């Protein structure tokens, strides 16, 4: 970055209190990266006072003393962007965890400096522009096969343009010059970008294409758009993590950025163990080849947890700028908010609601606003970043500040429900409280790509579920036998929607992913039974007989089988047959 | 390192000392305070700046005055560890209190540990059989997991913890677990019970006990679990042992955390607990796990009493967010005389799937567990309905579920305090229970499993029903359970069943 801060780039520690260090005799800009103490721990300036500055330190501060030196790097906290990001596993400040392990063993000790991108690895660079061509910011000058499935596009960094003076094909490290411009500027395959600043784009577009997740309840009932933002609040034990991991595995984004922010170590291990083994259904290659993992578990330093979200979104934006669709999962933004709270309270800032800093909702909004479907600066292809943020409301109380601030900015809301989880209804997303504001924008897409009556089919299912909810209240009081026959039938149809359609097993090899066509067919089959049964009921068949139609259960079998089309049409025919014979009986 | 002594205490507030000093003192450094009467106490630096440091005294500040002298030891708190610790009883600061010989240390370890690099962690996936059906069958514990028991005051959480400690084993392995037991603020009587049990069963030989009792200094509780975990890590990763750590009671630990926070005049979070409680608890719980390439493991069973039985209370809430599930005890089951009173509905083991299935337990385990949950959940809901409309108003299916829920509690949940049920037995009991439900209603079970394990269907019902009843009866004689209740339930259930059959004809 240009313009180092002046002479006083060295100072001394005045006070240490947990992750917060106060230094004196040094000048700095806000968010400058500092080296703190003899061990040169990484930290960031978060407050400036007349004679002292406050630094949040990303590493454990035990044993750090007043009077130790503090040094200003003159740079804000940055992310290194270039080939090698994919398949990486980073901590919150983009240090590769495998490298940390080889440096310091099984535990995260402190003072380790290691770059985000491997400096030694050579990548094969193929230019796509020629000598003499004019290039502008964001334009692709060459490509690198980063993994077997993703072609990395080497771009001119934002703010740079000019005429290519030299460019050549060959094997380079990320620091070596691959092209130089007439104005003397040398271009490498690596860009650096301050993580707290969003990367520029040409234009933000309306998100009008759904992010297909393969999860029936999400795709059909509460879709998320590519470039949209969704929130999953869920009390503990409600299946939030599994849902997020399902999304990471199955959503049809090109790139997945998964941020484990303040979560469990063992769970992160599961992700780290599972992801490399997972085979991407579209490419038949390991899912890791299009994934970046960021793991900052709950016992790793709290300030790095705060930074992890920004590191992740910056990487996501970088791939978006190449024209890719990126899905970013943040698990969990509540832990991120708590990190903010913890640091804020160490700063003795005046707290807002529940001890969270007053700027909580501004920070959350800023983060979610970095989602979007955009025209990148120099690439014709449209790229997008979709954010799926998990929220862990304490005590399952959705009125707490983090959930509320999130709700104000996200447009899709998947309300996880512990009660459903207790009943082993997975994914335990409550169909009554959840919503998606993208439905209308996405409708034309569904109509064109799945079925003309997609919307009405979905609405019919939703209507039945709503009715069920109302009827359940009565059932709670008087029992289902007291209901009129047609309402008893509605209850049964709703149960079928819930158990046959909404329930989906993440652990079953077939059921774990369900394409839109299959979702549509399944809804249709259930509604087929509904229509026929309603007709038969009117014709005088007793509801008890309709509830005992065996063939209905075959619709559920379709979930677990690959030849679902046949099973569903067989089931429909069998239902027709049974109903016909019931009709015959009464005649 | 110079060892200056300061007699410059300017302020004492609660467990905190404020000391003026001249040389730089490290954050987290250990401090020795010598009182005017010669007594020595330990403390730790909580905040350090050029002129003043804030120290928390682990053994309280009572009796301290401004003339007490303070010495900074220039190091963080360390525990002397050695293999000789097995079989020993130590106080909450790690000093032997069993009149045994001095422990000769192999090493001195920083009690705060360090975060395991997530990349270095080994996947926890080895099934631990605790011999308790509700845990093994439906909330399976695996090696390296942290699975707390959420209890309430007056519930038998200690018995359950002891039973787990006694019975826990990995199938196919002879070796038992080393048990590290850390008591924080429990009563002398409770502590005695643990020790007696350890001694009677011989478990003490492979156990280390840390005791901070109710009348010991509250601040000391902040280090007790860290000592226990440092010891556990030593045995696990340096000696290759599998270690089970029982921490009781985490509620007392959190109260101490709150005490320090309020003495420091920090801005309180929910219910007065400090905003960093999540991070602090994470630093304890996250020390469970396994490391790739190392033989041992640390499995944690923290116990906490939910204040007012409220699972949304910050302590239970934050714990639930860090640990991999929870085993929740129910007062209602306890009042019914059911031991262990584990309420399976809010209980959960997040690592269950990794530890069960073919080659680990049995291939039908997952589905059986899901089906039991579903049936019991529905049956429990129906109890509310019955209270309003009476059993007669229910459909046949509902009545079956109601009966199922009852039988579930009496044959699956209920077991003896010394009864060690193997996983095969647990699954068999499950299938016996499930077989009273018509085959078609078991939607969570695959056809294949039903073919192999289902014992019910039509006329065969009677056979299964008898078997279930037989079990109930057997247990009755064994345990002298509330006979009246079960007999009544049976009386009620029987005619219902006949009626249902008649209807079908």
Coordinates of N, CA and C in Angstrom, one line a residue, chain A residues 33-36 38-43 58-60 91 93-105 107-116, chain B residues 117:
Chain A
X33 N -2.2 -2.8 10.5 CA -1.7 -4.0 11.1 C -0.4 -3.8 11.9
X34 N -0.4 -4.3 13.2 CA 0.7 -4.0 14.1 C 1.4 -5.3 14.4
X35 N 2.7 -5.2 14.8 CA 3.4 -6.3 15.3 C 3.6 -6.0 16.8
X36 N 3.1 -6.8 17.7 CA 3.0 -6.5 19.1 C 4.0 -7.4 19.9
X38 N 7.7 -8.7 21.8 CA 8.9 -9.3 21.3 C 8.6 -10.4 20.3
X39 N 7.5 -11.1 20.6 CA 7.2 -12.2 19.7 C 6.5 -11.8 18.4
X40 N 6.3 -10.5 18.3 CA 5.7 -9.9 17.0 C 4.3 -10.5 16.8
X41 N 3.4 -10.5 17.8 CA 2.1 -11.0 17.5 C 1.3 -10.0 16.6
X42 N 0.4 -10.6 15.8 CA -0.3 -9.8 14.9 C -1.5 -9.1 15.6
X43 N -1.7 -7.8 15.3 CA -2.8 -7.1 15.9 C -3.2 -6.0 15.0
X58 N -4.5 -10.7 17.6 CA -5.1 -11.9 17.0 C -4.5 -13.2 17.7
X59 N -3.7 -13.1 18.6 CA -3.1 -14.2 19.2 C -3.1 -14.1 20.7
X60 N -2.9 -15.2 21.4 CA -2.9 -15.2 22.9 C -1.9 -14.2 23.5
X91 N -6.8 -20.2 8.9 CA -7.4 -19.7 10.2 C -8.1 -18.4 9.9
X93 N -7.1 -15.3 10.0 CA -6.3 -14.3 9.4 C -5.5 -14.9 8.3
X94 N -6.1 -15.8 7.6 CA -5.6 -16.4 6.3 C -4.2 -17.1 6.5
X95 N -4.0 -17.7 7.7 CA -2.8 -18.5 7.8 C -3.1 -19.9 7.5
X96 N -2.4 -20.6 6.6 CA -2.9 -22.0 6.3 C -2.6 -22.9 7.5
X97 N -3.7 -23.6 7.9 CA -3.5 -24.5 9.1 C -2.5 -25.6 8.9
X98 N -2.5 -26.2 7.7 CA -1.5 -27.3 7.6 C -0.1 -26.8 7.7
X99 N 0.2 -25.5 7.2 CA 1.5 -24.9 7.4 C 1.8 -24.6 8.8
X100 N 0.8 -24.1 9.5 CA 0.9 -23.9 11.0 C 1.3 -25.1 11.7
X101 N 0.6 -26.2 11.3 CA 0.9 -27.5 12.0 C 2.4 -27.9 11.7
X102 N 2.8 -27.8 10.5 CA 4.2 -28.2 10.3 C 5.2 -27.2 11.0
X103 N 4.8 -26.0 11.2 CA 5.7 -25.1 11.9 C 5.7 -25.3 13.4
X104 N 4.5 -25.5 14.0 CA 4.4 -25.5 15.5 C 3.8 -26.7 16.1
X105 N 3.5 -27.7 15.3 CA 3.0 -28.9 15.9 C 1.5 -28.9 16.0
X107 N -0.6 -27.9 18.2 CA -1.3 -26.8 18.8 C -1.0 -25.5 18.1
X108 N -2.0 -24.6 18.2 CA -1.8 -23.2 17.6 C -1.0 -22.4 18.7
X109 N 0.3 -22.2 18.4 CA 1.1 -21.4 19.3 C 1.1 -20.0 18.7
X110 N 1.9 -19.1 19.2 CA 1.8 -17.8 18.7 C 3.1 -17.3 18.0
X111 N 2.9 -16.2 17.3 CA 4.1 -15.6 16.7 C 4.4 -16.2 15.4
X112 N 3.6 -17.0 14.8 CA 3.9 -17.6 13.5 C 3.5 -16.7 12.4
X113 N 4.4 -16.4 11.5 CA 4.1 -15.6 10.4 C 4.2 -16.5 9.2
X114 N 3.1 -16.6 8.5 CA 3.1 -17.4 7.3 C 2.1 -16.8 6.2
X115 N 2.6 -16.7 5.0 CA 1.7 -16.1 4.0 C 0.5 -17.0 3.6
X116 N -0.5 -16.3 3.2 CA -1.7 -17.1 2.8 C -1.5 -17.9 1.5
Chain B
X117 N -4.8 -27.2 16.7 CA -5.0 -26.8 15.3 C -6.1 -27.7 14.7

